[in-house]
Amino acid sequence: MNNCPKCASEALVETPAMGNIPLDVCPGCSGIWFDKGELEAMLKQSQGGVSADFDLINPKAEGLACPRCKNKMSRGGLVNPLLVVDKCPSCGGIWLDPHELDLLRKLLGLSGGPSAETVYRPAVDPAAPLKLDAKFIRIKIVSAVGAVAGLIGVSYEMYLYLSPAAAVSHAPSAGLAAASVLLFAGGVLAMNWGKGKGW
Ligand SMILES: [Zn+2]
Ligand SMILES: [Zn+2]
């Protein structure tokens, strides 16, 4: 894996999007790495008949580190002295910023063909499974038990209240009924709590 010479933390992503030549493109700055001969091949594919000389004009050894062989690249003019790019004197690769590729096309009188591509970082984590929090589950279970217990309590009090006084062993308790209602309401509320966070 080769890193982008400009963005140290970005790994170049191989993309066949440009004229079927697998180029290495940086997902961060969209810069493109052309191995020796790839730039010429790509330009030939876009219009044909390109016989440009891709030796640098006035190369200076002040370029970036080559992503391929880690040697220092040279900075110099490509086709035109004003189009200053990085080229590796060791492996012959060329690093182009996206606007530099467009400029090069204009300088060579090329039009059409694929332009700079947007490349997306390869997914690092393929859909991490939804993590169920143990504490959350415990709260849910306690809430559900509370709600059911409250419901039973309310039902029992209702049964006592509605039954003829003679048929039941003791009178309905207002306090117990209120506690059951609270337990039920609290349980239901707690069960709904956290729904906004994906529950
Ligand atoms: Zn980059
Ligand atoms: Zn190199």
JSON list of C-alpha atoms and ligand atoms in Angstrom, two decimals:
[
{"chain": "A", "resi": 1, "resn": "MET", "atom": "CA", "xyz": [0.00, 0.00, 0.00]},
{"chain": "A", "resi": 2, "resn": "ASN", "atom": "CA", "xyz": [1.44, 3.34, -1.04]},
{"chain": "A", "resi": 3, "resn": "ASN", "atom": "CA", "xyz": [0.68, 6.51, 0.83]},
{"chain": "A", "resi": 4, "resn": "CYS", "atom": "CA", "xyz": [-0.12, 9.83, -0.78]},
{"chain": "A", "resi": 5, "resn": "PRO", "atom": "CA", "xyz": [3.04, 11.97, -1.00]},
{"chain": "A", "resi": 6, "resn": "LYS", "atom": "CA", "xyz": [1.04, 14.99, 0.12]},
{"chain": "A", "resi": 7, "resn": "CYS", "atom": "CA", "xyz": [-1.35, 13.56, 2.71]},
{"chain": "A", "resi": 8, "resn": "ALA", "atom": "CA", "xyz": [0.78, 11.31, 4.87]},
{"chain": "A", "resi": 9, "resn": "SER", "atom": "CA", "xyz": [-2.21, 9.51, 6.39]},
{"chain": "A", "resi": 10, "resn": "GLU", "atom": "CA", "xyz": [-3.97, 8.72, 3.12]},
{"chain": "A", "resi": 11, "resn": "ALA", "atom": "CA", "xyz": [-3.30, 5.50, 1.27]},
{"chain": "A", "resi": 12, "resn": "LEU", "atom": "CA", "xyz": [-3.59, 5.67, -2.50]},
{"chain": "A", "resi": 13, "resn": "VAL", "atom": "CA", "xyz": [-6.55, 3.74, -3.88]},
{"chain": "A", "resi": 14, "resn": "GLU", "atom": "CA", "xyz": [-6.15, 1.87, -7.11]},
{"chain": "A", "resi": 15, "resn": "THR", "atom": "CA", "xyz": [-8.92, 2.84, -9.48]},
{"chain": "A", "resi": 16, "resn": "PRO", "atom": "CA", "xyz": [-9.42, 1.62, -13.04]},
{"chain": "A", "resi": 17, "resn": "ALA", "atom": "CA", "xyz": [-11.81, 4.50, -13.71]},
{"chain": "A", "resi": 18, "resn": "MET", "atom": "CA", "xyz": [-9.46, 6.43, -15.96]},
{"chain": "A", "resi": 19, "resn": "GLY", "atom": "CA", "xyz": [-9.27, 4.84, -19.36]},
{"chain": "A", "resi": 20, "resn": "ASN", "atom": "CA", "xyz": [-8.97, 1.32, -17.88]},
{"chain": "A", "resi": 21, "resn": "ILE", "atom": "CA", "xyz": [-5.48, 2.03, -16.59]},
{"chain": "A", "resi": 22, "resn": "PRO", "atom": "CA", "xyz": [-5.26, 1.22, -12.89]},
{"chain": "A", "resi": 23, "resn": "LEU", "atom": "CA", "xyz": [-4.12, 4.52, -11.46]},
{"chain": "A", "resi": 24, "resn": "ASP", "atom": "CA", "xyz": [-3.42, 5.23, -7.83]},
{"chain": "A", "resi": 25, "resn": "VAL", "atom": "CA", "xyz": [-5.59, 8.08, -6.64]},
{"chain": "A", "resi": 26, "resn": "CYS", "atom": "CA", "xyz": [-5.55, 9.79, -3.24]},
{"chain": "A", "resi": 27, "resn": "PRO", "atom": "CA", "xyz": [-9.01, 9.89, -1.62]},
{"chain": "A", "resi": 28, "resn": "GLY", "atom": "CA", "xyz": [-7.94, 12.95, 0.37]},
{"chain": "A", "resi": 29, "resn": "CYS", "atom": "CA", "xyz": [-6.56, 15.37, -2.22]},
{"chain": "A", "resi": 30, "resn": "SER", "atom": "CA", "xyz": [-7.57, 13.54, -5.44]},
{"chain": "A", "resi": 31, "resn": "GLY", "atom": "CA", "xyz": [-3.97, 13.62, -6.59]},
{"chain": "A", "resi": 32, "resn": "ILE", "atom": "CA", "xyz": [-3.02, 10.89, -9.07]},
{"chain": "A", "resi": 33, "resn": "TRP", "atom": "CA", "xyz": [0.08, 8.74, -9.23]},
{"chain": "A", "resi": 34, "resn": "PHE", "atom": "CA", "xyz": [1.14, 7.61, -12.69]},
{"chain": "A", "resi": 35, "resn": "ASP", "atom": "CA", "xyz": [3.64, 4.80, -12.86]},
{"chain": "A", "resi": 36, "resn": "LYS", "atom": "CA", "xyz": [6.20, 5.15, -15.64]},
{"chain": "A", "resi": 37, "resn": "GLY", "atom": "CA", "xyz": [4.37, 5.16, -18.96]},
{"chain": "A", "resi": 38, "resn": "GLU", "atom": "CA", "xyz": [0.86, 5.30, -17.49]},
{"chain": "A", "resi": 39, "resn": "LEU", "atom": "CA", "xyz": [0.39, 9.02, -18.11]},
{"chain": "A", "resi": 40, "resn": "GLU", "atom": "CA", "xyz": [1.42, 8.63, -21.74]},
{"chain": "A", "resi": 41, "resn": "ALA", "atom": "CA", "xyz": [-0.85, 5.59, -22.12]},
{"chain": "A", "resi": 42, "resn": "MET", "atom": "CA", "xyz": [-3.82, 7.39, -20.60]},
{"chain": "A", "resi": 43, "resn": "LEU", "atom": "CA", "xyz": [-3.38, 10.48, -22.77]},
{"chain": "A", "resi": 44, "resn": "LYS", "atom": "CA", "xyz": [-3.06, 8.32, -25.84]},
{"chain": "A", "resi": 45, "resn": "GLN", "atom": "CA", "xyz": [-6.34, 6.62, -24.94]},
{"chain": "A", "resi": 46, "resn": "SER", "atom": "CA", "xyz": [-8.18, 9.92, -24.58]},
{"chain": "A", "resi": 47, "resn": "GLN", "atom": "CA", "xyz": [-7.35, 11.40, -27.97]},
{"chain": "A", "resi": 48, "resn": "GLY", "atom": "CA", "xyz": [-4.60, 9.42, -29.61]},
{"chain": "A", "resi": 49, "resn": "GLY", "atom": "CA", "xyz": [-1.47, 10.65, -31.26]},
{"chain": "A", "resi": 50, "resn": "VAL", "atom": "CA", "xyz": [0.18, 12.14, -28.20]},
{"chain": "A", "resi": 51, "resn": "SER", "atom": "CA", "xyz": [3.91, 12.14, -28.63]},
{"chain": "A", "resi": 52, "resn": "ALA", "atom": "CA", "xyz": [4.76, 14.59, -25.91]},
{"chain": "A", "resi": 53, "resn": "ASP", "atom": "CA", "xyz": [8.05, 14.43, -24.12]},
{"chain": "A", "resi": 54, "resn": "PHE", "atom": "CA", "xyz": [7.40, 13.89, -20.43]},
{"chain": "A", "resi": 55, "resn": "ASP", "atom": "CA", "xyz": [10.93, 14.68, -19.30]},
{"chain": "A", "resi": 56, "resn": "LEU", "atom": "CA", "xyz": [10.83, 17.50, -16.78]},
{"chain": "A", "resi": 57, "resn": "ILE", "atom": "CA", "xyz": [11.90, 20.96, -17.83]},
{"chain": "A", "resi": 58, "resn": "ASN", "atom": "CA", "xyz": [14.44, 22.46, -15.38]},
{"chain": "A", "resi": 59, "resn": "PRO", "atom": "CA", "xyz": [14.04, 19.71, -12.79]},
{"chain": "A", "resi": 60, "resn": "LYS", "atom": "CA", "xyz": [14.95, 20.63, -9.24]},
{"chain": "A", "resi": 61, "resn": "ALA", "atom": "CA", "xyz": [15.50, 18.07, -6.51]},
{"chain": "A", "resi": 62, "resn": "GLU", "atom": "CA", "xyz": [13.01, 19.59, -4.12]},
{"chain": "A", "resi": 63, "resn": "GLY", "atom": "CA", "xyz": [9.97, 17.45, -4.71]},
{"chain": "A", "resi": 64, "resn": "LEU", "atom": "CA", "xyz": [7.92, 15.18, -2.52]},
{"chain": "A", "resi": 65, "resn": "ALA", "atom": "CA", "xyz": [8.89, 11.65, -1.56]},
{"chain": "A", "resi": 66, "resn": "CYS", "atom": "CA", "xyz": [8.00, 9.14, -4.28]},
{"chain": "A", "resi": 67, "resn": "PRO", "atom": "CA", "xyz": [5.04, 7.00, -3.12]},
{"chain": "A", "resi": 68, "resn": "ARG", "atom": "CA", "xyz": [6.47, 4.03, -5.01]},
{"chain": "A", "resi": 69, "resn": "CYS", "atom": "CA", "xyz": [10.17, 3.92, -4.21]},
{"chain": "A", "resi": 70, "resn": "LYS", "atom": "CA", "xyz": [10.37, 6.58, -1.45]},
{"chain": "A", "resi": 71, "resn": "ASN", "atom": "CA", "xyz": [13.13, 8.47, -3.26]},
{"chain": "A", "resi": 72, "resn": "LYS", "atom": "CA", "xyz": [12.91, 12.22, -3.47]},
{"chain": "A", "resi": 73, "resn": "MET", "atom": "CA", "xyz": [11.09, 13.33, -6.59]},
{"chain": "A", "resi": 74, "resn": "SER", "atom": "CA", "xyz": [12.14, 16.26, -8.74]},
{"chain": "A", "resi": 75, "resn": "ARG", "atom": "CA", "xyz": [9.98, 19.28, -9.41]},
{"chain": "A", "resi": 76, "resn": "GLY", "atom": "CA", "xyz": [10.01, 20.66, -12.87]},
{"chain": "A", "resi": 77, "resn": "GLY", "atom": "CA", "xyz": [7.93, 21.70, -15.86]},
{"chain": "A", "resi": 78, "resn": "LEU", "atom": "CA", "xyz": [5.87, 19.09, -17.65]},
{"chain": "A", "resi": 79, "resn": "VAL", "atom": "CA", "xyz": [5.36, 19.90, -21.36]},
{"chain": "A", "resi": 80, "resn": "ASN", "atom": "CA", "xyz": [5.30, 23.58, -20.39]},
{"chain": "A", "resi": 81, "resn": "PRO", "atom": "CA", "xyz": [7.71, 25.27, -17.90]},
{"chain": "A", "resi": 82, "resn": "LEU", "atom": "CA", "xyz": [4.68, 26.74, -16.12]},
{"chain": "A", "resi": 83, "resn": "LEU", "atom": "CA", "xyz": [3.16, 23.35, -15.33]},
{"chain": "A", "resi": 84, "resn": "VAL", "atom": "CA", "xyz": [5.39, 22.33, -12.44]},
{"chain": "A", "resi": 85, "resn": "VAL", "atom": "CA", "xyz": [4.89, 18.77, -11.26]},
{"chain": "A", "resi": 86, "resn": "ASP", "atom": "CA", "xyz": [6.68, 16.06, -9.29]},
{"chain": "A", "resi": 87, "resn": "LYS", "atom": "CA", "xyz": [8.42, 13.27, -11.13]},
{"chain": "A", "resi": 88, "resn": "CYS", "atom": "CA", "xyz": [10.51, 10.50, -9.65]},
{"chain": "A", "resi": 89, "resn": "PRO", "atom": "CA", "xyz": [13.93, 10.24, -11.30]},
{"chain": "A", "resi": 90, "resn": "SER", "atom": "CA", "xyz": [14.35, 6.70, -9.99]},
{"chain": "A", "resi": 91, "resn": "CYS", "atom": "CA", "xyz": [11.18, 4.92, -11.11]},
{"chain": "A", "resi": 92, "resn": "GLY", "atom": "CA", "xyz": [9.91, 7.43, -13.67]},
{"chain": "A", "resi": 93, "resn": "GLY", "atom": "CA", "xyz": [6.53, 7.87, -11.99]},
{"chain": "A", "resi": 94, "resn": "ILE", "atom": "CA", "xyz": [4.70, 11.20, -12.07]},
{"chain": "A", "resi": 95, "resn": "TRP", "atom": "CA", "xyz": [2.50, 12.73, -9.36]},
{"chain": "A", "resi": 96, "resn": "LEU", "atom": "CA", "xyz": [-0.22, 15.09, -10.56]},
{"chain": "A", "resi": 97, "resn": "ASP", "atom": "CA", "xyz": [-2.68, 17.16, -8.60]},
{"chain": "A", "resi": 98, "resn": "PRO", "atom": "CA", "xyz": [-6.14, 17.00, -10.21]},
{"chain": "A", "resi": 99, "resn": "HIS", "atom": "CA", "xyz": [-5.88, 20.51, -11.64]},
{"chain": "A", "resi": 100, "resn": "GLU", "atom": "CA", "xyz": [-2.45, 19.67, -13.05]},
{"chain": "A", "resi": 101, "resn": "LEU", "atom": "CA", "xyz": [-3.97, 16.86, -15.09]},
{"chain": "A", "resi": 102, "resn": "ASP", "atom": "CA", "xyz": [-6.54, 19.28, -16.49]},
{"chain": "A", "resi": 103, "resn": "LEU", "atom": "CA", "xyz": [-3.79, 21.80, -17.31]},
{"chain": "A", "resi": 104, "resn": "LEU", "atom": "CA", "xyz": [-1.76, 19.10, -19.02]},
{"chain": "A", "resi": 105, "resn": "ARG", "atom": "CA", "xyz": [-4.74, 18.17, -21.19]},
{"chain": "A", "resi": 106, "resn": "LYS", "atom": "CA", "xyz": [-5.19, 21.81, -22.18]},
{"chain": "A", "resi": 107, "resn": "LEU", "atom": "CA", "xyz": [-1.49, 22.19, -22.95]},
{"chain": "A", "resi": 108, "resn": "LEU", "atom": "CA", "xyz": [-1.61, 19.13, -25.17]},
{"chain": "A", "resi": 109, "resn": "GLY", "atom": "CA", "xyz": [-4.77, 20.36, -26.87]},
{"chain": "A", "resi": 110, "resn": "LEU", "atom": "CA", "xyz": [-6.76, 17.42, -25.55]},
{"chain": "A", "resi": 111, "resn": "SER", "atom": "CA", "xyz": [-10.41, 17.61, -24.71]},
{"chain": "A", "resi": 112, "resn": "GLY", "atom": "CA", "xyz": [-12.93, 15.16, -23.44]},
{"chain": "A", "resi": 113, "resn": "GLY", "atom": "CA", "xyz": [-11.97, 11.86, -21.95]},
{"chain": "A", "resi": 114, "resn": "PRO", "atom": "CA", "xyz": [-12.06, 11.08, -18.29]},
{"chain": "A", "resi": 115, "resn": "SER", "atom": "CA", "xyz": [-11.13, 13.88, -15.98]},
{"chain": "A", "resi": 116, "resn": "ALA", "atom": "CA", "xyz": [-10.05, 13.68, -12.38]},
{"chain": "A", "resi": 117, "resn": "GLU", "atom": "CA", "xyz": [-12.05, 11.08, -10.54]},
{"chain": "A", "resi": 118, "resn": "THR", "atom": "CA", "xyz": [-13.43, 11.31, -7.08]},
{"chain": "A", "resi": 119, "resn": "VAL", "atom": "CA", "xyz": [-12.33, 8.28, -5.16]},
{"chain": "A", "resi": 120, "resn": "TYR", "atom": "CA", "xyz": [-13.83, 7.18, -1.90]},
{"chain": "A", "resi": 121, "resn": "ARG", "atom": "CA", "xyz": [-11.86, 5.64, 0.91]},
{"chain": "A", "resi": 122, "resn": "PRO", "atom": "CA", "xyz": [-12.37, 1.91, 1.11]},
{"chain": "A", "resi": 123, "resn": "ALA", "atom": "CA", "xyz": [-14.68, 1.04, 3.97]},
{"chain": "A", "resi": 124, "resn": "VAL", "atom": "CA", "xyz": [-12.57, 0.28, 6.99]},
{"chain": "A", "resi": 125, "resn": "ASP", "atom": "CA", "xyz": [-15.33, -1.26, 9.12]},
{"chain": "A", "resi": 126, "resn": "PRO", "atom": "CA", "xyz": [-17.91, -3.22, 7.12]},
{"chain": "A", "resi": 127, "resn": "ALA", "atom": "CA", "xyz": [-21.15, -2.40, 8.95]},
{"chain": "A", "resi": 128, "resn": "ALA", "atom": "CA", "xyz": [-20.28, -2.98, 12.58]},
{"chain": "A", "resi": 129, "resn": "PRO", "atom": "CA", "xyz": [-23.09, -4.95, 14.22]},
{"chain": "A", "resi": 130, "resn": "LEU", "atom": "CA", "xyz": [-25.40, -2.90, 16.40]},
{"chain": "A", "resi": 131, "resn": "LYS", "atom": "CA", "xyz": [-23.97, -3.11, 19.89]},
{"chain": "A", "resi": 132, "resn": "LEU", "atom": "CA", "xyz": [-26.57, -3.91, 22.51]},
{"chain": "A", "resi": 133, "resn": "ASP", "atom": "CA", "xyz": [-25.70, -2.36, 25.80]},
{"chain": "A", "resi": 134, "resn": "ALA", "atom": "CA", "xyz": [-26.07, -4.83, 28.65]},
{"chain": "A", "resi": 135, "resn": "LYS", "atom": "CA", "xyz": [-27.15, -2.08, 31.02]},
{"chain": "A", "resi": 136, "resn": "PHE", "atom": "CA", "xyz": [-29.80, -0.94, 28.57]},
{"chain": "A", "resi": 137, "resn": "ILE", "atom": "CA", "xyz": [-31.19, -4.46, 28.30]},
{"chain": "A", "resi": 138, "resn": "ARG", "atom": "CA", "xyz": [-31.36, -4.80, 32.09]},
{"chain": "A", "resi": 139, "resn": "ILE", "atom": "CA", "xyz": [-33.23, -1.50, 32.37]},
{"chain": "A", "resi": 140, "resn": "LYS", "atom": "CA", "xyz": [-35.67, -2.69, 29.71]},
{"chain": "A", "resi": 141, "resn": "ILE", "atom": "CA", "xyz": [-36.34, -5.99, 31.49]},
{"chain": "A", "resi": 142, "resn": "VAL", "atom": "CA", "xyz": [-36.85, -4.28, 34.86]},
{"chain": "A", "resi": 143, "resn": "SER", "atom": "CA", "xyz": [-39.18, -1.77, 33.19]},
{"chain": "A", "resi": 144, "resn": "ALA", "atom": "CA", "xyz": [-41.22, -4.50, 31.55]},
{"chain": "A", "resi": 145, "resn": "VAL", "atom": "CA", "xyz": [-41.53, -6.46, 34.81]},
{"chain": "A", "resi": 146, "resn": "GLY", "atom": "CA", "xyz": [-42.56, -3.28, 36.62]},
{"chain": "A", "resi": 147, "resn": "ALA", "atom": "CA", "xyz": [-45.17, -2.45, 34.01]},
{"chain": "A", "resi": 148, "resn": "VAL", "atom": "CA", "xyz": [-46.65, -5.96, 34.10]},
{"chain": "A", "resi": 149, "resn": "ALA", "atom": "CA", "xyz": [-46.68, -6.02, 37.91]},
{"chain": "A", "resi": 150, "resn": "GLY", "atom": "CA", "xyz": [-48.36, -2.60, 37.93]},
{"chain": "A", "resi": 151, "resn": "LEU", "atom": "CA", "xyz": [-50.96, -3.80, 35.43]},
{"chain": "A", "resi": 152, "resn": "ILE", "atom": "CA", "xyz": [-51.71, -6.86, 37.55]},
{"chain": "A", "resi": 153, "resn": "GLY", "atom": "CA", "xyz": [-52.00, -4.67, 40.65]},
{"chain": "A", "resi": 154, "resn": "VAL", "atom": "CA", "xyz": [-54.40, -2.27, 38.91]},
{"chain": "A", "resi": 155, "resn": "SER", "atom": "CA", "xyz": [-56.48, -5.15, 37.58]},
{"chain": "A", "resi": 156, "resn": "TYR", "atom": "CA", "xyz": [-56.71, -6.74, 41.01]},
{"chain": "A", "resi": 157, "resn": "GLU", "atom": "CA", "xyz": [-57.78, -3.49, 42.64]},
{"chain": "A", "resi": 158, "resn": "MET", "atom": "CA", "xyz": [-60.33, -2.94, 39.88]},
{"chain": "A", "resi": 159, "resn": "TYR", "atom": "CA", "xyz": [-61.63, -6.46, 40.46]},
{"chain": "A", "resi": 160, "resn": "LEU", "atom": "CA", "xyz": [-61.96, -5.82, 44.21]},
{"chain": "A", "resi": 161, "resn": "TYR", "atom": "CA", "xyz": [-63.60, -2.46, 43.59]},
{"chain": "A", "resi": 162, "resn": "LEU", "atom": "CA", "xyz": [-66.14, -3.76, 41.08]},
{"chain": "A", "resi": 163, "resn": "SER", "atom": "CA", "xyz": [-67.00, -6.96, 42.93]},
{"chain": "A", "resi": 164, "resn": "PRO", "atom": "CA", "xyz": [-69.83, -6.98, 45.44]},
{"chain": "A", "resi": 165, "resn": "ALA", "atom": "CA", "xyz": [-68.45, -6.31, 48.89]},
{"chain": "A", "resi": 166, "resn": "ALA", "atom": "CA", "xyz": [-69.70, -9.67, 50.16]},
{"chain": "A", "resi": 167, "resn": "ALA", "atom": "CA", "xyz": [-67.80, -11.64, 47.50]},
{"chain": "A", "resi": 168, "resn": "VAL", "atom": "CA", "xyz": [-64.34, -10.34, 48.37]},
{"chain": "A", "resi": 169, "resn": "SER", "atom": "CA", "xyz": [-62.30, -10.99, 51.46]},
{"chain": "A", "resi": 170, "resn": "HIS", "atom": "CA", "xyz": [-61.09, -7.43, 51.91]},
{"chain": "A", "resi": 171, "resn": "ALA", "atom": "CA", "xyz": [-61.83, -3.91, 50.71]},
{"chain": "A", "resi": 172, "resn": "PRO", "atom": "CA", "xyz": [-59.93, -2.34, 47.80]},
{"chain": "A", "resi": 173, "resn": "SER", "atom": "CA", "xyz": [-57.01, -0.25, 48.91]},
{"chain": "A", "resi": 174, "resn": "ALA", "atom": "CA", "xyz": [-56.67, 3.17, 47.33]},
{"chain": "A", "resi": 175, "resn": "GLY", "atom": "CA", "xyz": [-53.01, 3.28, 48.26]},
{"chain": "A", "resi": 176, "resn": "LEU", "atom": "CA", "xyz": [-52.24, -0.05, 46.62]},
{"chain": "A", "resi": 177, "resn": "ALA", "atom": "CA", "xyz": [-54.15, 1.00, 43.49]},
{"chain": "A", "resi": 178, "resn": "ALA", "atom": "CA", "xyz": [-52.20, 4.25, 43.25]},
{"chain": "A", "resi": 179, "resn": "ALA", "atom": "CA", "xyz": [-48.90, 2.38, 43.67]},
{"chain": "A", "resi": 180, "resn": "SER", "atom": "CA", "xyz": [-49.87, -0.08, 40.93]},
{"chain": "A", "resi": 181, "resn": "VAL", "atom": "CA", "xyz": [-50.80, 2.73, 38.56]},
{"chain": "A", "resi": 182, "resn": "LEU", "atom": "CA", "xyz": [-47.46, 4.43, 39.24]},
{"chain": "A", "resi": 183, "resn": "LEU", "atom": "CA", "xyz": [-45.56, 1.17, 38.74]},
{"chain": "A", "resi": 184, "resn": "PHE", "atom": "CA", "xyz": [-47.33, 0.54, 35.43]},
{"chain": "A", "resi": 185, "resn": "ALA", "atom": "CA", "xyz": [-46.85, 4.11, 34.15]},
{"chain": "A", "resi": 186, "resn": "GLY", "atom": "CA", "xyz": [-43.22, 4.15, 35.26]},
{"chain": "A", "resi": 187, "resn": "GLY", "atom": "CA", "xyz": [-42.52, 0.81, 33.57]},
{"chain": "A", "resi": 188, "resn": "VAL", "atom": "CA", "xyz": [-44.06, 1.92, 30.27]},
{"chain": "A", "resi": 189, "resn": "LEU", "atom": "CA", "xyz": [-42.16, 5.21, 30.37]},
{"chain": "A", "resi": 190, "resn": "ALA", "atom": "CA", "xyz": [-38.88, 3.44, 31.08]},
{"chain": "A", "resi": 191, "resn": "MET", "atom": "CA", "xyz": [-39.48, 0.99, 28.25]},
{"chain": "A", "resi": 192, "resn": "ASN", "atom": "CA", "xyz": [-39.93, 3.87, 25.83]},
{"chain": "A", "resi": 193, "resn": "TRP", "atom": "CA", "xyz": [-36.89, 5.67, 27.19]},
{"chain": "A", "resi": 194, "resn": "GLY", "atom": "CA", "xyz": [-33.98, 5.60, 24.79]},
{"chain": "A", "resi": 195, "resn": "LYS", "atom": "CA", "xyz": [-36.11, 4.93, 21.71]},
{"chain": "A", "resi": 196, "resn": "GLY", "atom": "CA", "xyz": [-34.57, 8.00, 20.11]},
{"chain": "A", "resi": 197, "resn": "LYS", "atom": "CA", "xyz": [-31.17, 6.30, 20.31]},
{"chain": "A", "resi": 198, "resn": "GLY", "atom": "CA", "xyz": [-32.20, 3.46, 18.07]},
{"chain": "A", "resi": 199, "resn": "TRP", "atom": "CA", "xyz": [-34.28, 1.48, 20.47]},
{"chain": "B", "resi": 1, "resn": "ZN", "atom": "ZN", "xyz": [-3.38, 13.21, -0.95]},
{"chain": "B", "resi": 2, "resn": "ZN", "atom": "ZN", "xyz": [9.99, 6.49, -7.53]}
]
